[in-house]
Amino acid sequence: MDITKDIKYVGVNDYKTDLFEGQYRIPRGMAYNSYVIIDEKIAVTDTVEADFTREWLSNVASALDGRKPDYLVIHHMEPDHSAGIAEFLRAYPDATVVANAKAFAMIDNFFGVGLCKNKLTVENGGTLPLGRHTLNFIFAPMVHWPEVTVTYDDADKVLFSADAFGKFGATDADEPWTDEAGRYYFGIVGKYGAQVQALLKKVSALDIKIICPLHGPVLSGDISRYTSLYDVWSSYSADTDGVCIAYTSVYGNTEKAALSLAEALRARGCGSVTVYDLARCDMSSAVAGAFRNKKLVLASTTYNGDVFPFMREFICCLSERGYKNRTVGIIENGSWMPLAAKVMRGMLEGCKNLSLTETTVTLLSSLTDKNKEDIEKLASELCG
Ligand code: FEO
């Protein structure tokens, strides 16, 4: 597939893996992207996950059409992109590996010292002329590992963006970009908002026509649509004026309270309402829902003097990703000693700029008329 006259797509689609990075469900597959830039000098960018190296090398050979690559450019050393380096160098032993010093240290750690016969260490702001194309290297530490580099090709105005702007799903997954890009962003890069902001600042002066990420589709057209969303997400703002309700329930009573609140919110017509049953939904979808919406409601039963385990995991996922700047409401249930609200408030203490609602709904087993009144009060507060 041609991205431009000189840039060819040589990535692969993975429909075999059930959990990406050992935890994220990928029901519509996953793409590991790699590109070949054909010029006076030829550069291949990144490799793919280990199970797909043979298919990738075949794609590379087709794109090269009998020529030999001069460079293998490494943007990111996580194994979903770097597993094929040794195989590549067996096929093309004279190629020069282009990476920054941190990436070369990781190559030694992953593959042993001495794998790369020819090395070119790049600096932040460094360039590599290929002929008509010149690669401009921009370091993007912690988007998503410390060695990450993105590259701008000023001839075709292409940004090779590493993990940034990637999404779950194979390249032929028939779905809009935003939801799965959001689940990918908040799952994998969400903790590093400040670093993503720094990258956006660095690339803001560039005239970018095409983004070639390491996952998901190549992005073109209105590029600001993608960079604006990344700006919102990485500044911990909401892109949706809605309420995310996340609940856990043992016998259905806490669920009833959560669903009653959803109904009360919808009746007031105050934005979108999304409900997640944390025991059954994909946790990363719920995490993305919490970050993408302006308001969050946590509903949990008390369990072993704590919150229910799925709720504990969910709040940990939020706090370790720097969850902040949101309004949060709480529903708790506890048949003889409700403690869930206290525990959840405590777990959120490290999250900055959270505004807790005045109303907390406390169930002592099942939903009472007083609870129903409190749910209406909470709905009014959230809609206010
Ligand atoms: Fe797609 Fe951070 O690797």
mmCIF file of C-alpha atoms and ligand atoms in Angstrom:
data_model
loop_
_atom_site.group_PDB
_atom_site.id
_atom_site.type_symbol
_atom_site.label_atom_id
_atom_site.label_comp_id
_atom_site.label_asym_id
_atom_site.label_seq_id
_atom_site.Cartn_x
_atom_site.Cartn_y
_atom_site.Cartn_z
ATOM 1 C CA MET A 1 0.000 0.000 0.000
ATOM 2 C CA ASP A 2 1.378 3.419 -0.976
ATOM 3 C CA ILE A 3 1.079 6.196 1.611
ATOM 4 C CA THR A 4 2.736 8.649 -0.768
ATOM 5 C CA LYS A 5 4.676 8.104 -3.987
ATOM 6 C CA ASP A 6 7.787 7.148 -1.971
ATOM 7 C CA ILE A 7 6.380 5.876 1.335
ATOM 8 C CA LYS A 8 4.949 2.362 1.455
ATOM 9 C CA TYR A 9 3.062 0.589 4.222
ATOM 10 C CA VAL A 10 4.603 -2.767 5.161
ATOM 11 C CA GLY A 11 2.903 -3.443 8.511
ATOM 12 C CA VAL A 12 0.846 -6.450 9.570
ATOM 13 C CA ASN A 13 -2.507 -7.161 11.202
ATOM 14 C CA ASP A 14 -2.689 -9.410 14.259
ATOM 15 C CA TYR A 15 -5.972 -11.326 14.648
ATOM 16 C CA LYS A 16 -4.440 -13.983 16.910
ATOM 17 C CA THR A 17 -3.594 -12.162 20.139
ATOM 18 C CA ASP A 18 -6.441 -11.969 22.667
ATOM 19 C CA LEU A 19 -4.827 -9.490 25.091
ATOM 20 C CA PHE A 20 -2.569 -6.733 23.760
ATOM 21 C CA GLU A 21 0.319 -6.005 26.136
ATOM 22 C CA GLY A 22 -1.073 -8.821 28.280
ATOM 23 C CA GLN A 23 -4.205 -6.918 29.348
ATOM 24 C CA TYR A 24 -6.136 -5.009 26.655
ATOM 25 C CA ARG A 25 -8.844 -6.873 24.758
ATOM 26 C CA ILE A 26 -8.519 -6.495 20.993
ATOM 27 C CA PRO A 27 -11.656 -8.097 19.514
ATOM 28 C CA ARG A 28 -11.052 -6.405 16.167
ATOM 29 C CA GLY A 29 -7.347 -7.251 16.033
ATOM 30 C CA MET A 30 -4.275 -5.042 16.248
ATOM 31 C CA ALA A 31 -2.040 -3.459 13.644
ATOM 32 C CA TYR A 32 1.739 -3.260 13.975
ATOM 33 C CA ASN A 33 2.745 -0.622 11.461
ATOM 34 C CA SER A 34 6.015 -0.304 9.603
ATOM 35 C CA TYR A 35 6.894 1.818 6.579
ATOM 36 C CA VAL A 36 9.514 1.911 3.828
ATOM 37 C CA ILE A 37 10.749 5.221 2.425
ATOM 38 C CA ILE A 38 12.171 4.784 -1.066
ATOM 39 C CA ASP A 39 14.668 7.465 -2.064
ATOM 40 C CA GLU A 40 18.335 7.615 -3.091
ATOM 41 C CA LYS A 41 18.810 5.951 0.285
ATOM 42 C CA ILE A 42 16.110 3.594 1.544
ATOM 43 C CA ALA A 43 14.859 3.603 5.124
ATOM 44 C CA VAL A 44 12.611 1.047 6.806
ATOM 45 C CA THR A 45 10.891 2.342 9.938
ATOM 46 C CA ASP A 46 10.421 -0.039 12.875
ATOM 47 C CA THR A 47 9.636 -3.750 12.848
ATOM 48 C CA VAL A 48 6.671 -5.744 14.216
ATOM 49 C CA GLU A 49 5.642 -8.179 16.948
ATOM 50 C CA ALA A 50 7.572 -11.474 17.064
ATOM 51 C CA ASP A 51 4.858 -13.754 15.637
ATOM 52 C CA PHE A 52 4.569 -11.622 12.515
ATOM 53 C CA THR A 53 8.227 -11.020 11.589
ATOM 54 C CA ARG A 54 8.196 -13.392 8.636
ATOM 55 C CA GLU A 55 5.074 -11.781 7.126
ATOM 56 C CA TRP A 56 6.556 -8.332 7.714
ATOM 57 C CA LEU A 57 9.884 -9.222 6.063
ATOM 58 C CA SER A 58 7.948 -10.488 3.053
ATOM 59 C CA ASN A 59 6.082 -7.130 2.900
ATOM 60 C CA VAL A 60 9.414 -5.288 3.180
ATOM 61 C CA ALA A 61 10.938 -7.366 0.363
ATOM 62 C CA SER A 62 7.933 -6.630 -1.890
ATOM 63 C CA ALA A 63 8.223 -2.907 -1.217
ATOM 64 C CA LEU A 64 11.970 -2.966 -1.858
ATOM 65 C CA ASP A 65 11.445 -4.749 -5.173
ATOM 66 C CA GLY A 66 14.966 -6.157 -5.284
ATOM 67 C CA ARG A 67 16.755 -3.172 -3.711
ATOM 68 C CA LYS A 68 18.537 -3.225 -0.371
ATOM 69 C CA PRO A 69 17.561 -0.998 2.570
ATOM 70 C CA ASP A 70 20.224 1.417 3.830
ATOM 71 C CA TYR A 71 18.626 2.140 7.201
ATOM 72 C CA LEU A 72 16.370 0.618 9.834
ATOM 73 C CA VAL A 73 14.972 3.516 11.882
ATOM 74 C CA ILE A 74 13.856 2.574 15.408
ATOM 75 C CA HIS A 75 11.280 4.895 16.964
ATOM 76 C CA HIS A 76 10.295 2.718 19.920
ATOM 77 C CA MET A 77 11.853 -0.356 21.513
ATOM 78 C CA GLU A 78 8.749 -1.992 22.986
ATOM 79 C CA PRO A 79 8.690 -5.530 21.540
ATOM 80 C CA ASP A 80 5.461 -5.001 19.559
ATOM 81 C CA HIS A 81 7.671 -2.863 17.284
ATOM 82 C CA SER A 82 11.210 -4.056 17.878
ATOM 83 C CA ALA A 83 10.940 -7.862 17.924
ATOM 84 C CA GLY A 84 12.018 -8.150 14.279
ATOM 85 C CA ILE A 85 15.330 -6.240 14.521
ATOM 86 C CA ALA A 86 17.559 -9.331 14.658
ATOM 87 C CA GLU A 87 15.683 -11.056 11.808
ATOM 88 C CA PHE A 88 15.908 -7.890 9.731
ATOM 89 C CA LEU A 89 19.658 -7.686 10.240
ATOM 90 C CA ARG A 90 20.028 -11.345 9.275
ATOM 91 C CA ALA A 91 18.214 -10.551 6.011
ATOM 92 C CA TYR A 92 19.995 -7.209 5.440
ATOM 93 C CA PRO A 93 23.308 -7.370 7.360
ATOM 94 C CA ASP A 94 24.737 -4.216 5.795
ATOM 95 C CA ALA A 95 21.833 -1.984 6.870
ATOM 96 C CA THR A 96 22.572 0.717 9.436
ATOM 97 C CA VAL A 97 20.365 0.823 12.523
ATOM 98 C CA VAL A 98 19.297 4.400 13.301
ATOM 99 C CA ALA A 99 18.177 5.121 16.866
ATOM 100 C CA ASN A 100 18.934 7.276 19.870
ATOM 101 C CA ALA A 101 21.342 6.263 22.644
ATOM 102 C CA LYS A 102 18.579 5.045 24.950
ATOM 103 C CA ALA A 103 17.155 2.827 22.228
ATOM 104 C CA PHE A 104 20.599 1.342 21.500
ATOM 105 C CA ALA A 105 20.986 0.505 25.202
ATOM 106 C CA MET A 106 17.623 -1.266 25.017
ATOM 107 C CA ILE A 107 18.685 -3.154 21.870
ATOM 108 C CA ASP A 108 21.652 -4.466 23.888
ATOM 109 C CA ASN A 109 19.301 -5.439 26.733
ATOM 110 C CA PHE A 110 16.797 -7.206 24.505
ATOM 111 C CA PHE A 111 19.153 -8.836 21.986
ATOM 112 C CA GLY A 112 22.590 -8.882 23.630
ATOM 113 C CA VAL A 113 25.533 -6.594 22.953
ATOM 114 C CA GLY A 114 26.890 -6.526 19.399
ATOM 115 C CA LEU A 115 23.729 -7.149 17.349
ATOM 116 C CA CYS A 116 24.086 -4.013 15.227
ATOM 117 C CA LYS A 117 27.176 -4.002 13.015
ATOM 118 C CA ASN A 118 26.384 -0.538 11.670
ATOM 119 C CA LYS A 119 24.891 2.023 14.047
ATOM 120 C CA LEU A 120 23.901 5.653 13.658
ATOM 121 C CA THR A 121 23.059 7.349 16.945
ATOM 122 C CA VAL A 122 20.718 10.299 16.493
ATOM 123 C CA GLU A 123 20.231 13.329 18.721
ATOM 124 C CA ASN A 124 17.055 15.266 19.397
ATOM 125 C CA GLY A 125 16.764 17.686 16.457
ATOM 126 C CA GLY A 126 19.136 15.590 14.329
ATOM 127 C CA THR A 127 18.482 14.850 10.667
ATOM 128 C CA LEU A 128 19.095 12.043 8.206
ATOM 129 C CA PRO A 129 19.055 12.981 4.503
ATOM 130 C CA LEU A 130 17.793 10.218 2.214
ATOM 131 C CA GLY A 131 17.746 12.262 -1.041
ATOM 132 C CA ARG A 132 14.497 14.143 -1.665
ATOM 133 C CA HIS A 133 13.396 13.197 1.855
ATOM 134 C CA THR A 134 15.110 14.260 5.053
ATOM 135 C CA LEU A 135 14.145 12.629 8.340
ATOM 136 C CA ASN A 136 13.992 15.047 11.290
ATOM 137 C CA PHE A 137 14.213 13.351 14.667
ATOM 138 C CA ILE A 138 12.192 14.663 17.592
ATOM 139 C CA PHE A 139 12.542 12.914 20.930
ATOM 140 C CA ALA A 140 9.263 12.113 22.685
ATOM 141 C CA PRO A 141 10.302 10.612 26.028
ATOM 142 C CA MET A 142 7.569 8.655 27.861
ATOM 143 C CA VAL A 143 5.175 8.702 24.933
ATOM 144 C CA HIS A 144 5.272 5.835 25.870
ATOM 145 C CA TRP A 145 8.776 4.690 26.887
ATOM 146 C CA PRO A 146 11.820 6.904 27.553
ATOM 147 C CA GLU A 147 13.564 6.207 24.235
ATOM 148 C CA VAL A 148 10.577 7.101 22.019
ATOM 149 C CA THR A 149 11.381 9.277 19.018
ATOM 150 C CA VAL A 150 9.077 10.598 16.327
ATOM 151 C CA THR A 151 10.270 11.570 12.872
ATOM 152 C CA TYR A 152 9.093 14.261 10.506
ATOM 153 C CA ASP A 153 9.657 13.893 6.786
ATOM 154 C CA ASP A 154 9.594 17.405 5.363
ATOM 155 C CA ALA A 155 9.331 16.285 1.724
ATOM 156 C CA ASP A 156 5.934 14.579 2.050
ATOM 157 C CA LYS A 157 5.009 16.326 5.338
ATOM 158 C CA VAL A 158 4.605 13.051 7.149
ATOM 159 C CA LEU A 159 4.925 12.549 10.914
ATOM 160 C CA PHE A 160 5.995 9.056 11.943
ATOM 161 C CA SER A 161 4.449 9.331 15.390
ATOM 162 C CA ALA A 162 5.427 6.085 17.190
ATOM 163 C CA ASP A 163 2.640 5.022 19.628
ATOM 164 C CA ALA A 164 1.044 8.495 19.555
ATOM 165 C CA PHE A 165 -2.230 8.619 17.597
ATOM 166 C CA GLY A 166 -2.398 4.831 17.548
ATOM 167 C CA LYS A 167 -5.521 2.811 18.242
ATOM 168 C CA PHE A 168 -6.620 -0.734 18.917
ATOM 169 C CA GLY A 169 -7.980 -2.669 15.940
ATOM 170 C CA ALA A 170 -6.489 -4.026 12.738
ATOM 171 C CA THR A 171 -6.132 -1.578 9.848
ATOM 172 C CA ASP A 172 -9.244 -3.073 8.229
ATOM 173 C CA ALA A 173 -11.371 -2.846 11.415
ATOM 174 C CA ASP A 174 -14.534 -1.064 10.333
ATOM 175 C CA GLU A 175 -14.956 1.434 13.159
ATOM 176 C CA PRO A 176 -14.496 5.135 13.870
ATOM 177 C CA TRP A 177 -11.075 6.221 15.124
ATOM 178 C CA THR A 178 -12.024 8.057 18.311
ATOM 179 C CA ASP A 179 -13.359 5.376 20.691
ATOM 180 C CA GLU A 180 -10.618 2.820 20.186
ATOM 181 C CA ALA A 181 -7.931 5.530 19.980
ATOM 182 C CA GLY A 182 -9.246 6.841 23.310
ATOM 183 C CA ARG A 183 -9.229 3.406 24.927
ATOM 184 C CA TYR A 184 -5.663 2.937 23.643
ATOM 185 C CA TYR A 185 -4.546 6.418 24.773
ATOM 186 C CA PHE A 186 -5.942 6.231 28.323
ATOM 187 C CA GLY A 187 -4.906 2.614 28.783
ATOM 188 C CA ILE A 188 -1.351 2.940 27.568
ATOM 189 C CA VAL A 189 -0.217 6.579 27.501
ATOM 190 C CA GLY A 190 -2.762 8.194 29.863
ATOM 191 C CA LYS A 191 -0.320 8.556 32.737
ATOM 192 C CA TYR A 192 2.010 10.656 30.595
ATOM 193 C CA GLY A 193 -0.179 13.669 29.807
ATOM 194 C CA ALA A 194 2.607 16.188 30.468
ATOM 195 C CA GLN A 195 4.934 14.355 28.085
ATOM 196 C CA VAL A 196 2.239 14.197 25.391
ATOM 197 C CA GLN A 197 1.679 17.940 25.848
ATOM 198 C CA ALA A 198 5.432 18.474 25.375
ATOM 199 C CA LEU A 199 5.352 16.456 22.140
ATOM 200 C CA LEU A 200 2.308 18.352 20.838
ATOM 201 C CA LYS A 201 4.169 21.600 21.482
ATOM 202 C CA LYS A 202 7.234 20.361 19.612
ATOM 203 C CA VAL A 203 5.252 19.309 16.530
ATOM 204 C CA SER A 204 2.803 22.225 16.536
ATOM 205 C CA ALA A 205 5.015 24.273 14.217
ATOM 206 C CA LEU A 206 5.238 21.481 11.632
ATOM 207 C CA ASP A 207 3.067 21.333 8.542
ATOM 208 C CA ILE A 208 1.738 17.792 8.942
ATOM 209 C CA LYS A 209 -0.360 16.314 6.138
ATOM 210 C CA ILE A 210 -0.162 12.662 7.149
ATOM 211 C CA ILE A 211 0.407 10.871 10.466
ATOM 212 C CA CYS A 212 1.912 7.388 10.285
ATOM 213 C CA PRO A 213 1.494 5.846 13.755
ATOM 214 C CA LEU A 214 2.769 2.457 14.894
ATOM 215 C CA HIS A 215 -0.804 1.189 15.409
ATOM 216 C CA GLY A 216 -4.097 1.747 13.630
ATOM 217 C CA PRO A 217 -4.816 3.596 10.413
ATOM 218 C CA VAL A 218 -2.622 6.152 8.687
ATOM 219 C CA LEU A 219 -4.272 9.509 9.395
ATOM 220 C CA SER A 220 -4.744 12.215 6.777
ATOM 221 C CA GLY A 221 -7.237 14.940 5.916
ATOM 222 C CA ASP A 222 -8.031 17.243 8.831
ATOM 223 C CA ILE A 223 -5.043 16.412 11.064
ATOM 224 C CA SER A 224 -6.142 18.999 13.657
ATOM 225 C CA ARG A 225 -9.066 16.714 14.535
ATOM 226 C CA TYR A 226 -6.569 14.221 15.957
ATOM 227 C CA THR A 227 -4.106 16.674 17.485
ATOM 228 C CA SER A 228 -6.966 18.589 19.165
ATOM 229 C CA LEU A 229 -8.317 15.443 20.786
ATOM 230 C CA TYR A 230 -4.818 14.535 21.964
ATOM 231 C CA ASP A 231 -4.533 18.035 23.410
ATOM 232 C CA VAL A 232 -7.813 17.573 25.332
ATOM 233 C CA TRP A 233 -6.929 14.087 26.533
ATOM 234 C CA SER A 234 -3.367 14.917 27.570
ATOM 235 C CA SER A 235 -4.502 17.990 29.494
ATOM 236 C CA TYR A 236 -6.920 15.791 31.474
ATOM 237 C CA SER A 237 -9.953 17.620 30.122
ATOM 238 C CA ALA A 238 -13.159 15.889 29.044
ATOM 239 C CA ASP A 239 -14.087 15.580 25.394
ATOM 240 C CA THR A 240 -17.667 14.545 26.248
ATOM 241 C CA ASP A 241 -20.153 16.566 28.288
ATOM 242 C CA GLY A 242 -21.607 13.532 30.003
ATOM 243 C CA VAL A 243 -21.695 11.291 33.052
ATOM 244 C CA CYS A 244 -19.845 8.001 33.343
ATOM 245 C CA ILE A 245 -21.413 5.645 35.908
ATOM 246 C CA ALA A 246 -19.215 2.742 36.998
ATOM 247 C CA TYR A 247 -20.711 0.176 39.372
ATOM 248 C CA THR A 248 -20.163 -3.180 40.995
ATOM 249 C CA SER A 249 -23.050 -5.157 42.413
ATOM 250 C CA VAL A 250 -23.363 -8.531 44.143
ATOM 251 C CA TYR A 251 -27.140 -9.154 44.351
ATOM 252 C CA GLY A 252 -28.342 -6.458 41.970
ATOM 253 C CA ASN A 253 -29.310 -3.773 44.496
ATOM 254 C CA THR A 254 -26.351 -1.459 43.831
ATOM 255 C CA GLU A 255 -26.938 -2.038 40.129
ATOM 256 C CA LYS A 256 -30.561 -0.912 40.563
ATOM 257 C CA ALA A 257 -29.342 2.291 42.219
ATOM 258 C CA ALA A 258 -26.823 2.930 39.439
ATOM 259 C CA LEU A 259 -29.428 2.339 36.728
ATOM 260 C CA SER A 260 -31.976 4.533 38.552
ATOM 261 C CA LEU A 261 -29.433 7.340 38.582
ATOM 262 C CA ALA A 262 -28.800 6.830 34.846
ATOM 263 C CA GLU A 263 -32.543 7.085 34.238
ATOM 264 C CA ALA A 264 -32.831 10.227 36.378
ATOM 265 C CA LEU A 265 -29.938 11.849 34.496
ATOM 266 C CA ARG A 266 -31.389 10.941 31.109
ATOM 267 C CA ALA A 267 -34.797 12.289 32.184
ATOM 268 C CA ARG A 268 -33.099 15.615 32.921
ATOM 269 C CA GLY A 269 -31.438 15.571 29.473
ATOM 270 C CA CYS A 270 -28.072 16.641 30.796
ATOM 271 C CA GLY A 271 -25.644 15.145 28.302
ATOM 272 C CA SER A 272 -24.726 11.565 27.549
ATOM 273 C CA VAL A 273 -24.842 8.867 30.226
ATOM 274 C CA THR A 274 -22.671 5.764 29.951
ATOM 275 C CA VAL A 275 -22.956 2.900 32.424
ATOM 276 C CA TYR A 276 -20.265 0.278 33.076
ATOM 277 C CA ASP A 277 -20.730 -2.911 35.106
ATOM 278 C CA LEU A 278 -17.109 -3.254 36.200
ATOM 279 C CA ALA A 279 -17.348 -7.002 36.764
ATOM 280 C CA ARG A 280 -18.395 -7.625 33.178
ATOM 281 C CA CYS A 281 -17.247 -4.784 30.952
ATOM 282 C CA ASP A 282 -13.810 -4.311 29.483
ATOM 283 C CA MET A 283 -11.986 -2.397 32.250
ATOM 284 C CA SER A 284 -10.054 -0.259 29.745
ATOM 285 C CA SER A 285 -13.347 0.922 28.183
ATOM 286 C CA ALA A 286 -14.567 2.020 31.617
ATOM 287 C CA VAL A 287 -11.256 3.805 32.289
ATOM 288 C CA ALA A 288 -11.519 5.653 28.969
ATOM 289 C CA GLY A 289 -15.155 6.473 29.819
ATOM 290 C CA ALA A 290 -14.116 8.034 33.128
ATOM 291 C CA PHE A 291 -11.440 10.184 31.464
ATOM 292 C CA ARG A 292 -13.531 11.210 28.467
ATOM 293 C CA ASN A 293 -16.615 12.339 30.438
ATOM 294 C CA LYS A 294 -16.915 15.470 32.569
ATOM 295 C CA LYS A 295 -18.507 13.648 35.502
ATOM 296 C CA LEU A 296 -18.097 10.282 37.163
ATOM 297 C CA VAL A 297 -20.255 8.303 39.574
ATOM 298 C CA LEU A 298 -18.809 5.366 41.490
ATOM 299 C CA ALA A 299 -21.296 2.845 42.904
ATOM 300 C CA SER A 300 -20.000 -0.046 44.971
ATOM 301 C CA THR A 301 -21.034 -2.460 47.627
ATOM 302 C CA THR A 302 -18.979 -2.703 50.786
ATOM 303 C CA TYR A 303 -16.892 -5.885 50.759
ATOM 304 C CA ASN A 304 -14.543 -7.171 53.460
ATOM 305 C CA GLY A 305 -14.581 -3.692 55.011
ATOM 306 C CA ASP A 306 -13.430 -2.293 51.658
ATOM 307 C CA VAL A 307 -14.914 -1.779 48.188
ATOM 308 C CA PHE A 308 -15.749 -4.620 45.836
ATOM 309 C CA PRO A 309 -12.561 -5.855 44.103
ATOM 310 C CA PHE A 310 -13.473 -4.650 40.575
ATOM 311 C CA MET A 311 -14.111 -1.157 41.950
ATOM 312 C CA ARG A 312 -10.735 -1.202 43.723
ATOM 313 C CA GLU A 313 -9.026 -2.124 40.441
ATOM 314 C CA PHE A 314 -10.962 0.569 38.577
ATOM 315 C CA ILE A 315 -10.081 3.380 40.992
ATOM 316 C CA CYS A 316 -6.429 2.243 40.998
ATOM 317 C CA CYS A 317 -6.449 2.401 37.175
ATOM 318 C CA LEU A 318 -7.728 5.988 37.390
ATOM 319 C CA SER A 319 -5.419 7.230 40.121
ATOM 320 C CA GLU A 320 -2.265 5.724 38.640
ATOM 321 C CA ARG A 321 -3.081 7.521 35.371
ATOM 322 C CA GLY A 322 -3.375 10.889 37.112
ATOM 323 C CA TYR A 323 -7.172 11.199 37.061
ATOM 324 C CA LYS A 324 -8.163 14.796 37.892
ATOM 325 C CA ASN A 325 -10.311 17.845 37.093
ATOM 326 C CA ARG A 326 -13.661 16.059 37.407
ATOM 327 C CA THR A 327 -16.888 16.036 39.441
ATOM 328 C CA VAL A 328 -17.390 12.730 41.259
ATOM 329 C CA GLY A 329 -20.530 11.339 42.891
ATOM 330 C CA ILE A 330 -20.707 8.260 45.101
ATOM 331 C CA ILE A 331 -23.277 5.537 45.734
ATOM 332 C CA GLU A 332 -22.449 2.938 48.402
ATOM 333 C CA ASN A 333 -24.165 -0.150 49.703
ATOM 334 C CA GLY A 334 -23.500 -2.049 52.937
ATOM 335 C CA SER A 335 -25.987 -4.280 54.715
ATOM 336 C CA TRP A 336 -24.676 -3.769 58.247
ATOM 337 C CA MET A 337 -21.740 -1.334 58.052
ATOM 338 C CA PRO A 338 -21.464 0.654 54.813
ATOM 339 C CA LEU A 339 -17.835 1.689 54.305
ATOM 340 C CA ALA A 340 -17.501 1.823 50.529
ATOM 341 C CA ALA A 341 -17.989 5.614 50.267
ATOM 342 C CA LYS A 342 -15.274 6.279 52.859
ATOM 343 C CA VAL A 343 -12.886 3.853 51.135
ATOM 344 C CA MET A 344 -13.564 5.285 47.673
ATOM 345 C CA ARG A 345 -13.085 8.861 48.898
ATOM 346 C CA GLY A 346 -9.810 7.787 50.484
ATOM 347 C CA MET A 347 -8.627 6.123 47.290
ATOM 348 C CA LEU A 348 -9.327 9.328 45.347
ATOM 349 C CA GLU A 349 -7.437 11.559 47.787
ATOM 350 C CA GLY A 350 -4.311 11.624 45.609
ATOM 351 C CA CYS A 351 -6.278 12.780 42.542
ATOM 352 C CA LYS A 352 -6.030 16.515 41.984
ATOM 353 C CA ASN A 353 -8.900 18.921 41.520
ATOM 354 C CA LEU A 354 -11.787 16.517 42.073
ATOM 355 C CA SER A 355 -15.049 18.018 43.196
ATOM 356 C CA LEU A 356 -17.124 15.556 45.198
ATOM 357 C CA THR A 357 -20.897 16.001 45.093
ATOM 358 C CA GLU A 358 -22.651 17.015 48.320
ATOM 359 C CA THR A 359 -25.029 14.071 47.989
ATOM 360 C CA THR A 360 -23.783 10.569 48.714
ATOM 361 C CA VAL A 361 -26.348 7.793 48.332
ATOM 362 C CA THR A 362 -26.123 5.096 51.006
ATOM 363 C CA LEU A 363 -28.085 1.854 50.596
ATOM 364 C CA LEU A 364 -28.459 -0.486 53.554
ATOM 365 C CA SER A 365 -29.164 -3.502 51.297
ATOM 366 C CA SER A 366 -32.000 -2.540 48.937
ATOM 367 C CA LEU A 367 -33.245 0.666 47.372
ATOM 368 C CA THR A 368 -35.610 2.597 49.696
ATOM 369 C CA ASP A 369 -37.808 5.616 49.016
ATOM 370 C CA LYS A 370 -35.221 7.761 50.840
ATOM 371 C CA ASN A 371 -32.523 6.353 48.492
ATOM 372 C CA LYS A 372 -34.689 7.219 45.487
ATOM 373 C CA GLU A 373 -34.983 10.807 46.758
ATOM 374 C CA ASP A 374 -31.206 10.958 47.229
ATOM 375 C CA ILE A 375 -30.663 9.622 43.720
ATOM 376 C CA GLU A 376 -32.869 12.415 42.353
ATOM 377 C CA LYS A 377 -30.849 14.917 44.423
ATOM 378 C CA LEU A 378 -27.583 13.490 43.080
ATOM 379 C CA ALA A 379 -28.918 13.661 39.513
ATOM 380 C CA SER A 380 -29.870 17.321 40.027
ATOM 381 C CA GLU A 381 -26.422 18.117 41.423
ATOM 382 C CA LEU A 382 -24.695 16.397 38.508
ATOM 383 C CA CYS A 383 -26.864 18.239 36.011
ATOM 384 C CA GLY A 384 -26.476 21.594 37.725
HETATM 385 FE FE1 FEO B 1 3.040 -0.027 20.612
HETATM 386 FE FE2 FEO B 1 4.582 1.250 23.404
HETATM 387 O O1 FEO B 1 4.285 0.059 22.029
#
